[in-house]
Short mmCIF file of C-alpha atoms and ligand atoms in Angstrom, two decimals:
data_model
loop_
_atom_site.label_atom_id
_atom_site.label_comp_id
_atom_site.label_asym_id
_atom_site.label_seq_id
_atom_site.Cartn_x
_atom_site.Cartn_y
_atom_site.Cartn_z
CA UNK F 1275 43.55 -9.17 -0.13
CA UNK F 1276 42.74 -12.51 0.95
CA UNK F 1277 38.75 -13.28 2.07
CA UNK F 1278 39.58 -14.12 5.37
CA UNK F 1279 42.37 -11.25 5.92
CA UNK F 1280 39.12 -8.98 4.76
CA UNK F 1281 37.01 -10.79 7.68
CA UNK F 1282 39.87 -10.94 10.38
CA UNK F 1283 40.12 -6.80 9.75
CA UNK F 1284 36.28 -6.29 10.01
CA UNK F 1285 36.13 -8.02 13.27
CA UNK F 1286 39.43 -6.00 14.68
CA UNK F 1287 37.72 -2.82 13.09
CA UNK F 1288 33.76 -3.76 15.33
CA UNK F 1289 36.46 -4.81 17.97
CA UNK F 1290 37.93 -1.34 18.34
CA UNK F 1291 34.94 0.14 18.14
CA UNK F 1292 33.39 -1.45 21.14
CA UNK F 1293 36.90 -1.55 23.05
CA UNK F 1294 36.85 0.74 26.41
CA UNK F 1295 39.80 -0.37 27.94
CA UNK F 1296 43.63 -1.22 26.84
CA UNK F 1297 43.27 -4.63 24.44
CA UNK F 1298 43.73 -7.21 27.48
CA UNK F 1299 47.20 -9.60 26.83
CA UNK F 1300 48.88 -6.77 24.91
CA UNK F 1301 52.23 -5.91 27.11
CA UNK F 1302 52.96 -2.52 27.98
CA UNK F 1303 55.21 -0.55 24.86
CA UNK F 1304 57.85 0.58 26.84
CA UNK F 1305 58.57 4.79 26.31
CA UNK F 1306 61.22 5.47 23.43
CA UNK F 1307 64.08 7.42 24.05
CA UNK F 1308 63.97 11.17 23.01
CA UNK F 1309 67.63 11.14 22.09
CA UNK F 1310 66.32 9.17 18.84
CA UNK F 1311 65.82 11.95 16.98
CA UNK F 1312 67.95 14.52 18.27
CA UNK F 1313 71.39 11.88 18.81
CA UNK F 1314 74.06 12.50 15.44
CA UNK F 1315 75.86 9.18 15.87
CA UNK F 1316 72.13 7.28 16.14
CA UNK F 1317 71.14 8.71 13.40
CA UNK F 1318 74.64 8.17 11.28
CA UNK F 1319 74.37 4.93 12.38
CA UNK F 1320 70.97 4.17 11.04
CA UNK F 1321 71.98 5.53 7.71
CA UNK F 1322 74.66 3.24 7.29
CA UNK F 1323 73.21 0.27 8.71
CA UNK F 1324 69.72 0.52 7.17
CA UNK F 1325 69.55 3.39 4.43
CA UNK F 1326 72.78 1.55 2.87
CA UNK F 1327 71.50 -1.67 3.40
CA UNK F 1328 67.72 -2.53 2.56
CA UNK F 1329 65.93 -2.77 -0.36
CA UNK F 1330 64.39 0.90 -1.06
CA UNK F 1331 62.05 1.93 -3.55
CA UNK F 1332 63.90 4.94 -6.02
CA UNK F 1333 61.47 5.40 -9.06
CA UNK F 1334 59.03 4.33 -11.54
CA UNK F 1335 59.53 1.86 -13.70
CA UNK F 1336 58.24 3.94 -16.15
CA UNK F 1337 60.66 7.02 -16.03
CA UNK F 1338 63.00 4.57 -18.32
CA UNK F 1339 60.98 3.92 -21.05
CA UNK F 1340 63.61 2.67 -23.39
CA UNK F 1341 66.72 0.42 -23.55
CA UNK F 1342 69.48 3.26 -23.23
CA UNK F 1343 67.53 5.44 -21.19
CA UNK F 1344 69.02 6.24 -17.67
CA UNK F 1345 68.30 8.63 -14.42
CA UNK F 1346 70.81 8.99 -11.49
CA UNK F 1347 69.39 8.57 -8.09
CA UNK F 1348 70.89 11.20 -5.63
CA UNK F 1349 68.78 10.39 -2.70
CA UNK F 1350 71.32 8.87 -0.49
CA UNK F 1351 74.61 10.75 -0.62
CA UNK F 1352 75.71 9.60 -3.65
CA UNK F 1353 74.95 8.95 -7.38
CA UNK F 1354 73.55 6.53 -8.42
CA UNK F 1355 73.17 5.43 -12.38
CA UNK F 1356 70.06 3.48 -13.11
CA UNK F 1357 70.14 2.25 -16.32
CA UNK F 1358 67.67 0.52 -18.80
CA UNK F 1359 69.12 -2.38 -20.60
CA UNK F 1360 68.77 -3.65 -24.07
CA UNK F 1361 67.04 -6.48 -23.12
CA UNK F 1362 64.75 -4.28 -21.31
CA UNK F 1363 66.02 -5.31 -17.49
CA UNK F 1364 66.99 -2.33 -15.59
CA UNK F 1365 70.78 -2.23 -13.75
CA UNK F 1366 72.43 0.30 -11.05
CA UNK F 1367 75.63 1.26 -10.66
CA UNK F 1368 77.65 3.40 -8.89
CA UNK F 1369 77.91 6.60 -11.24
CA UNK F 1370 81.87 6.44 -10.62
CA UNK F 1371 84.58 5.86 -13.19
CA UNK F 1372 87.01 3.25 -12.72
CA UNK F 1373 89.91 5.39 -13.79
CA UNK F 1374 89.97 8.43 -11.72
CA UNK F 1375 86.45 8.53 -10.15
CA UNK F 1376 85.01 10.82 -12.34
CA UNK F 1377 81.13 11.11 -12.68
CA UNK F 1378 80.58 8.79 -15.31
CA UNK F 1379 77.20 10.74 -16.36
CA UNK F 1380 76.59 14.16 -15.78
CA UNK F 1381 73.49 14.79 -16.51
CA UNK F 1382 70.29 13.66 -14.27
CA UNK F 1383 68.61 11.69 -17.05
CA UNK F 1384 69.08 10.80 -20.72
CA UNK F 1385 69.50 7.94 -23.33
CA UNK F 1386 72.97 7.30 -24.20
CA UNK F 1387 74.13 3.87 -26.54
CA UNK F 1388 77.37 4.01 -24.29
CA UNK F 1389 78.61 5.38 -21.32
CA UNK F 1390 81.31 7.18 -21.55
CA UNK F 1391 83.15 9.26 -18.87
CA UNK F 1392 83.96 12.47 -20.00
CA UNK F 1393 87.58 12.88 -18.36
CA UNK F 1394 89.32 10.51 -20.04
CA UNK F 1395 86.44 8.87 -22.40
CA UNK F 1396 86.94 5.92 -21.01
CA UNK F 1397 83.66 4.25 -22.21
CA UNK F 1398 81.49 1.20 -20.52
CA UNK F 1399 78.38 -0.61 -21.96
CA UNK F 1400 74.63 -0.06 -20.87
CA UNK F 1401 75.95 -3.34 -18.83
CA UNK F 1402 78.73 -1.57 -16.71
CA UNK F 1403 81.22 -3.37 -18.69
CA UNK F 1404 84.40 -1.92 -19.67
CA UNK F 1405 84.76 -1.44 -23.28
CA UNK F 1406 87.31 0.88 -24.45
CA UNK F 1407 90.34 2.76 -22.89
CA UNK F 1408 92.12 5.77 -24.59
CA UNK F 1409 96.01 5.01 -25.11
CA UNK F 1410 95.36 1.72 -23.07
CA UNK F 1411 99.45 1.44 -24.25
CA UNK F 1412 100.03 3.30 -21.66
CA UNK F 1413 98.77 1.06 -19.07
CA UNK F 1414 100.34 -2.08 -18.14
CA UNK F 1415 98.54 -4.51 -16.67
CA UNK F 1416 95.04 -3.16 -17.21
CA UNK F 1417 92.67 -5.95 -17.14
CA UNK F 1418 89.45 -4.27 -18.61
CA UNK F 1419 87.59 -7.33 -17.47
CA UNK F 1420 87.79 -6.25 -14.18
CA UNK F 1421 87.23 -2.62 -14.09
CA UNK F 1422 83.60 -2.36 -15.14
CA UNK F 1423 81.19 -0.05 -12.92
CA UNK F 1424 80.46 -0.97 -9.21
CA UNK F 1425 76.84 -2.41 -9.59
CA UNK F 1426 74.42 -2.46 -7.23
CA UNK F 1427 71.75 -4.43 -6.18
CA UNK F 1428 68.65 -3.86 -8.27
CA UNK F 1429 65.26 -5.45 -8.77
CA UNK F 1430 61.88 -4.59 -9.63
CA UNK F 1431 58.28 -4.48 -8.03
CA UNK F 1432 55.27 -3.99 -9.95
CA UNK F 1433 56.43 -0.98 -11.36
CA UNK F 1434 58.79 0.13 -8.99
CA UNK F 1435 62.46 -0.13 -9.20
CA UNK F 1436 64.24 -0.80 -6.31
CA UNK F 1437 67.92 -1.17 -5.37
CA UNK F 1438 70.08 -1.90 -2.57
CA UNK F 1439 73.60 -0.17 -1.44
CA UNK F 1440 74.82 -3.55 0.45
CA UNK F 1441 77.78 -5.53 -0.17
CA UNK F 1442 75.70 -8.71 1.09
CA UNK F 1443 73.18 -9.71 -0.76
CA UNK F 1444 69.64 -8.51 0.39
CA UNK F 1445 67.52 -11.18 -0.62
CA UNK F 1446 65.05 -11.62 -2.98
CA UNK F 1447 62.77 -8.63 -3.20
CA UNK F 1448 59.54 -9.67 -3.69
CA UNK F 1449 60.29 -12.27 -0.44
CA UNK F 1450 61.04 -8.93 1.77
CA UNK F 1451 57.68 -6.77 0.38
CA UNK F 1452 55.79 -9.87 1.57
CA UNK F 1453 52.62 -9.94 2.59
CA UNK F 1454 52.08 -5.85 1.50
CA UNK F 1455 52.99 -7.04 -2.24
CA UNK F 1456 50.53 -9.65 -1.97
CA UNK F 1457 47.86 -7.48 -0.42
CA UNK F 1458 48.35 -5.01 -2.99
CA UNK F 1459 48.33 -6.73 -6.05
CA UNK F 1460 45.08 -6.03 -6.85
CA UNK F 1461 46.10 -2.03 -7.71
CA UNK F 1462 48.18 -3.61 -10.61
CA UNK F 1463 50.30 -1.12 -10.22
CA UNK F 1464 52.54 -1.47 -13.30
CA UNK F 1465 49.34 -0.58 -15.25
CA UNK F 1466 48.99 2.43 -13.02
CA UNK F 1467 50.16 5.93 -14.06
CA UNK F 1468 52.16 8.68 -12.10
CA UNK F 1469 49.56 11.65 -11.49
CA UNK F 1470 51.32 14.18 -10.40
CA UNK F 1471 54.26 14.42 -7.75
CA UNK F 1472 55.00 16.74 -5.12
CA UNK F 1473 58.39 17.03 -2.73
CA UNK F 1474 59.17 19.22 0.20
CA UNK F 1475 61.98 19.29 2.49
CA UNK F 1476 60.98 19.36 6.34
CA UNK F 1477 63.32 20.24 8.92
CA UNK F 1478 62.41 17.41 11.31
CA UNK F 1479 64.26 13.79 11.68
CA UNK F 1480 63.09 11.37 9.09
CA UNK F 1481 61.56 9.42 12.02
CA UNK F 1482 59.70 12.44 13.61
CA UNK F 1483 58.37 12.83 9.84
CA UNK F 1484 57.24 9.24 9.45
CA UNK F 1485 55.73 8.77 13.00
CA UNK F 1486 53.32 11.20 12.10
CA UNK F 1487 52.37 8.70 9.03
CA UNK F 1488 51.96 5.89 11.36
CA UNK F 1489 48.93 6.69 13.35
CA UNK F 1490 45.34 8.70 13.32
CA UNK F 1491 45.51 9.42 16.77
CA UNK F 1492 46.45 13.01 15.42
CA UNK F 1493 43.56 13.42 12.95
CA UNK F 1494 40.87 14.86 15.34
CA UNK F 1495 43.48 17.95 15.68
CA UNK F 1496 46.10 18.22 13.37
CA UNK F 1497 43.84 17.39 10.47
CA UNK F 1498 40.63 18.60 12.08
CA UNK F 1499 38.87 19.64 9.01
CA UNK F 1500 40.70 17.44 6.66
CA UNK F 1501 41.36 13.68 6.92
CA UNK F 1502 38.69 14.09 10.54
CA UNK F 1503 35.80 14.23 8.35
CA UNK F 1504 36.70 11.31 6.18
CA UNK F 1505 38.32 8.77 8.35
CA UNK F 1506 36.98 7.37 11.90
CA UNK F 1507 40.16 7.01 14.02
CA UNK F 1508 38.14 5.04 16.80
CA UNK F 1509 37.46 1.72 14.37
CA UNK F 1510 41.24 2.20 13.39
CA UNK F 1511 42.67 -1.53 12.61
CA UNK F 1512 46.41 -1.79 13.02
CA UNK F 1513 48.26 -4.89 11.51
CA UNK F 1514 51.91 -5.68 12.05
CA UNK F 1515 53.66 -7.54 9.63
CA UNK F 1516 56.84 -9.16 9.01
CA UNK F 1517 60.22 -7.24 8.23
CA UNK F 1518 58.91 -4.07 9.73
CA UNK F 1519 56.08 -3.34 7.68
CA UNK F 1520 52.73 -2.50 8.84
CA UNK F 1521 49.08 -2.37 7.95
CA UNK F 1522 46.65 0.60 8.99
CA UNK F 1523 43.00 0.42 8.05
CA UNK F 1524 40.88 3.20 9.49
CA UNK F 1525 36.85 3.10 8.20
CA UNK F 1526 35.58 6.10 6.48
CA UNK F 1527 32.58 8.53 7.75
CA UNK F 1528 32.09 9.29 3.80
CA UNK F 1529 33.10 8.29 0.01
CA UNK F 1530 32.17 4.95 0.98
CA UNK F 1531 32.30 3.99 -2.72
CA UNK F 1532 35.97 5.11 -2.92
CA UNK F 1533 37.37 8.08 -3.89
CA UNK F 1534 39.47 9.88 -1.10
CA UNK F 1535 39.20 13.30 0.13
CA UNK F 1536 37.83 15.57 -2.79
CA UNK F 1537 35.84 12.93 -4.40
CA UNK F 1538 32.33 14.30 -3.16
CA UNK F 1539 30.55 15.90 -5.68
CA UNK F 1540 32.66 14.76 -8.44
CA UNK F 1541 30.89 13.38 -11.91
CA UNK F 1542 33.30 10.34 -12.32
CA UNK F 1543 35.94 8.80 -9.68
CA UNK F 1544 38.43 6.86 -10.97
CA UNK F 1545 37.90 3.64 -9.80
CA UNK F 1546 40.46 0.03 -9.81
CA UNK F 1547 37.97 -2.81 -11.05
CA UNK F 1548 40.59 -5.08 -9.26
CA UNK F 1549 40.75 -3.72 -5.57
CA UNK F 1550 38.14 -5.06 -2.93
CA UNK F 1551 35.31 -3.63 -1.40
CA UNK F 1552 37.31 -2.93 2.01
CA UNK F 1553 39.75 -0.60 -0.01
CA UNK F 1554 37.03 1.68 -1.36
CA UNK F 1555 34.96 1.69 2.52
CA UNK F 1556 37.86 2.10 4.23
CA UNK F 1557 41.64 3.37 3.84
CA UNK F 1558 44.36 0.87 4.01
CA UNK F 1559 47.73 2.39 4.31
CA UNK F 1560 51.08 0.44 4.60
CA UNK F 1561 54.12 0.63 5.94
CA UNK F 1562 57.07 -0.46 4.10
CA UNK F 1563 60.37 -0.69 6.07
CA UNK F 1564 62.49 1.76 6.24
CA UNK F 1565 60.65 4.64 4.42
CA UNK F 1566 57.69 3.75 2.32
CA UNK F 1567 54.16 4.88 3.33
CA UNK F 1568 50.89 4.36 1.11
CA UNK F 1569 47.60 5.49 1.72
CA UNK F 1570 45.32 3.42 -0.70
CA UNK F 1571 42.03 3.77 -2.22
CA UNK F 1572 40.26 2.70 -5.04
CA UNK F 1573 41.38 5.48 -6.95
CA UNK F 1574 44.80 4.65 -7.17
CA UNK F 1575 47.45 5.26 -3.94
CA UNK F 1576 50.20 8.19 -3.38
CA UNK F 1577 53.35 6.65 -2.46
CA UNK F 1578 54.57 8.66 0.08
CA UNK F 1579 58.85 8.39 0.65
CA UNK F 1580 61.22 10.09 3.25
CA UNK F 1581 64.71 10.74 2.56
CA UNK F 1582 66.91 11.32 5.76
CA UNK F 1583 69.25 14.55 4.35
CA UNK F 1584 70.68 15.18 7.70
CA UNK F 1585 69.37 14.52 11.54
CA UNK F 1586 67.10 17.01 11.27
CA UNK F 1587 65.98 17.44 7.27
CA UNK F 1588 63.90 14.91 5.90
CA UNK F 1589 62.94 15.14 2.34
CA UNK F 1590 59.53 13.57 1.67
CA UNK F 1591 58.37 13.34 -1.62
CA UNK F 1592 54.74 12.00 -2.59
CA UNK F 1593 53.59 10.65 -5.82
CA UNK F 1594 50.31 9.91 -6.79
CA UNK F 1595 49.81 6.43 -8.87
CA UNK F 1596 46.03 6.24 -10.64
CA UNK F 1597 44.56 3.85 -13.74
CA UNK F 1598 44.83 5.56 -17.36
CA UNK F 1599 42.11 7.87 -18.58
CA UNK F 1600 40.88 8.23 -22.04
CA UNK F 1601 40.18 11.57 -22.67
CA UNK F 1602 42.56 14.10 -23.25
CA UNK F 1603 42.29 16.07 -20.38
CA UNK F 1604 43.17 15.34 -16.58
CA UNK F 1605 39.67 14.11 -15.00
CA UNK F 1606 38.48 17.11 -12.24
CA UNK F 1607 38.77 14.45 -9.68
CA UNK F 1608 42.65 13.93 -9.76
CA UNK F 1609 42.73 18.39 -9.97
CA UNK F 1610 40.79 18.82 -6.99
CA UNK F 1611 42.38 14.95 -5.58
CA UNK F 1612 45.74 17.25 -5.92
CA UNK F 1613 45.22 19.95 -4.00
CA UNK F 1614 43.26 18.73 -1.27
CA UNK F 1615 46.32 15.96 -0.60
CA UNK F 1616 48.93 18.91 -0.73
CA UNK F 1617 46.77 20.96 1.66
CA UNK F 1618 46.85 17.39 4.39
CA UNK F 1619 50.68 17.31 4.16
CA UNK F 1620 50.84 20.73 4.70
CA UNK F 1621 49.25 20.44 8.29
CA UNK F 1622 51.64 17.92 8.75
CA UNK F 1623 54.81 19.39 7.43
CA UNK F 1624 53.80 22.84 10.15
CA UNK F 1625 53.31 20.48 12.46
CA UNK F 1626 56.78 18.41 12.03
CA UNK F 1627 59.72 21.33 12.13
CA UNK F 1628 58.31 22.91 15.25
CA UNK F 1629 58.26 19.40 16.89
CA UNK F 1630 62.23 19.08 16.38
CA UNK F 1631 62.97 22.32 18.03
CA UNK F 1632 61.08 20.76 20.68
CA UNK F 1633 62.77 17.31 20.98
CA UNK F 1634 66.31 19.72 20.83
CA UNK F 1635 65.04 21.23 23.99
CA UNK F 1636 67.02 18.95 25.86
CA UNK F 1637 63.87 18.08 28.07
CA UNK F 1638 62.40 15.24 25.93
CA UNK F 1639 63.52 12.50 27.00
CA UNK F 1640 60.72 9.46 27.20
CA UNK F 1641 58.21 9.34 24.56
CA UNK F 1642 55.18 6.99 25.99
CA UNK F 1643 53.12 5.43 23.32
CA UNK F 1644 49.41 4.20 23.23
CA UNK F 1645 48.28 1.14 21.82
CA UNK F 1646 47.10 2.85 18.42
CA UNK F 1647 50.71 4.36 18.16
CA UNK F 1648 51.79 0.79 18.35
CA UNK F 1649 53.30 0.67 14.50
CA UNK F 1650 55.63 3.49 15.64
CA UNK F 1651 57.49 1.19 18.17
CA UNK F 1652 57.41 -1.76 15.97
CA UNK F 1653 59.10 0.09 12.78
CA UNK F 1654 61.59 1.83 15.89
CA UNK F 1655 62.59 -1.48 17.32
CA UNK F 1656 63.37 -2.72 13.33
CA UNK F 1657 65.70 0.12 13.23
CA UNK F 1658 67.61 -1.17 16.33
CA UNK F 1659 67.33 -4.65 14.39
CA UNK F 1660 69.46 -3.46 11.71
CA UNK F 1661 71.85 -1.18 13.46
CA UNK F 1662 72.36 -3.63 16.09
CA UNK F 1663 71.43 -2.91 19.71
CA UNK F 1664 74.70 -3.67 20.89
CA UNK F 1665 75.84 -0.82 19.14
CA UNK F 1666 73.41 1.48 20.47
CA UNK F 1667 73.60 3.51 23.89
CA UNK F 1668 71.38 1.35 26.48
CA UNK F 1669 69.24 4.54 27.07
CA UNK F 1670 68.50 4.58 23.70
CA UNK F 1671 67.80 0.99 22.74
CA UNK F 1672 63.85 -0.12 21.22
CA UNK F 1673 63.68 -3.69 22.69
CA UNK F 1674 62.11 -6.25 20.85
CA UNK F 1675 58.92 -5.85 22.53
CA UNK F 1676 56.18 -6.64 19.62
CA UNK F 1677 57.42 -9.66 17.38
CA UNK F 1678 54.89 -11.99 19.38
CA UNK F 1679 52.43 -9.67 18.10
CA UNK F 1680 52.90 -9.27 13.82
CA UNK F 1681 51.06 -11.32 11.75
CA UNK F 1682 51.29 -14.72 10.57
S1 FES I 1800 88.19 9.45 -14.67
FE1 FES I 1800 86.90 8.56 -16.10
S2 FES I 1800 88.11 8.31 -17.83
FE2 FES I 1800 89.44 9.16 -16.39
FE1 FE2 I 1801 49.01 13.64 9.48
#
């Protein structure tokens, strides 16, 4: 992070600390609409307008090793076939034969020199060319040149791969992480390794499940004898930044070294040479629009990632990135690191499904928001961005209340 984006965050951190009063100049968030997470057609309409547009992060780099090798995303209603290429690039496609629609790979993941459908063998290159048709004879008019797999839009950051469903191009990548893919370069994460990973289906609206991701105001009772005792909620620095993203850095009461919770006591901590002092004394989580959310720490980050599966089921899924060890076991840290993560989300995941029965109580209608909820509206009125506001009941509708406010 930049020296003087380190300084500007201390002095909003000693700011909130002394602050006894709403931040003076900072409008009033207007109350959200209840029907946000309970509506069908809002929530269809989000999925096509944001879920099938943006840039979102799938998988690690790493989980295709090898020219050849290949894993279909499922995520998002339909297959997708990420492929690694011989020249080591990585392409997506839509896992859909040209000839009849079959599946063009059935299995989850592999390596495979061709790809060939099984229906009808027709048979495309690790490019999504079309190579070679059975009895093409038969055909007339079959212009192979033109019947290679749908791709899809697909780019890489720092050991991520990301695509993107739109027809229209989404831009460069790297332009849209902006500034969180600056501010976290210093994890190198392509020289980080995947921990362990952990999914869990949650019957709440993906939004109900990310809200709860967006602010600490919930720490002192939701995780009371969890995140409470290593994170101070009332020095809690919230950044907004451009494209929807946001910044939250909330100073620890202990492991000021680094390390998060399940670090005390431990012989070694795994520690990122690279990262600044803020990240181990504090812990910095982003936002990244539409469903990215990373706690940080100089131990490495979990990448946390909801998948909307229906209104109200959200799959999240959390991965835990970390630096390579040498010795052939697992250091204690990331064991105990494991289970003490698993046990926060689980306060959050009983706290999510009976919070969706609620909203469907058909009395929930204006949600009022504080100023350290803040994020929550921002990221809410970039969803009406994308779908459109015009398309979206007037009840309903996030204004564009907080783009004076994000970050230059
Ligand atoms: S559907 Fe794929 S070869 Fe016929
Ligand atoms: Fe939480």
């Amino acid at each position: 992070m930049r020296p003087e984006k380190i300084k500007e965050i201390r002095e909003q951190i000693e700011y909130e600390y002394k602050r006894s009063s709403y931040p003076e100049g900072f409008p009033q968030i207007p109350d959200l609409s209840g029907r946000r997470y309970t509506n069908e057609e809002f929530f269809n309409l989000e999925f096509k307008n944001i879920f099938l547009k943006s840039w979102i992060m799938v998988f690690r780099e790493d989980e295709l090793p090898n020219p050849g090798d290949f894993r279909i995303f499922n995520k998002l209603q339909r297959d997708i076939l990420i492929v690694r290429q011989k020249d080591q690039s990585i392409k997506a496609f839509y896992n859909t034969c040209s000839h009849r629609g079959a599946p063009v790979v059935r299995e989850n993941e592999g390596n495979t020199k061709l790809l060939k459908c099984q229906y009808h063998s027709w048979s495309y290159d690790l490019d999504g060319s079309l190579i070679r048709v059975p009895d093409e004879r038969d055909f007339l008019n079959l212009d192979l040149s033109c019947k290679g797999l749908k791709e899809v839009y697909c780019d890489m950051w720092d050991g991520w791969v990301y695509i993107s469903l739109s027809d229209d191009d989404p831009g460069n990548l790297r332009e849209y992480l902006d500034p969180v893919a600056s501010e976290m370069e210093c994890f190198k994460s392509s020289e980080l390794v995947t921990i362990w990973k952990n999914s869990a289906d949650v019957k709440a609206n993906w939004k109900t499940c990310l809200d709860a991701f967006m602010e600490v105001y919930h720490s002192p009772t939701i995780h009371k004898d969890t995140v409470n005792i290593l994170l101070d909620g009332n020095g809690m620095a919230a950044g907004l930044l451009k494209n929807g993203h946001s910044r939250m850095v909330t100073p620890k009461r202990i492991n000021l070294d680094g390390g998060m919770l399940g670090a005390e006591g431990q012989d070694f901590v795994p520690y990122i040479e690279t990262c600044d002092s803020i990240h181990a004394e504090t812990n910095v989580a982003y936002a990244i629009f539409p469903n990215f959310i990373t706690p940080t720490d100089t131990s490495g980050y979990v990448a946390i990632l909801f998948w909307p599966k229906s209104l109200r089921e959200t799959e999240i899924e959390y991965i835990q990135l970390g630096p390579k060890w040498e010795e052939k076991e697992k250091p204690q840290y990331w064991v105990d690191q494991e289970v003490s993560f698993h046990s926060i989300m689980e306060e959050d995941f009983k706290n999510l499904e009976p919070m969706q029965r609620s909203h469907d109580s058909g009395v929930f209608n204006k949600m009022p928001l504080n100023y350290q909820e803040r994020r929550i509206y921002y990221y809410h009125q970039t969803v009406d961005d994308w779908v459109g506001r015009e398309n979206i009941n007037n009840e309903m509708v996030a204004e564009d209340i907080l783009s004076p406010f994000v970050e230059k």
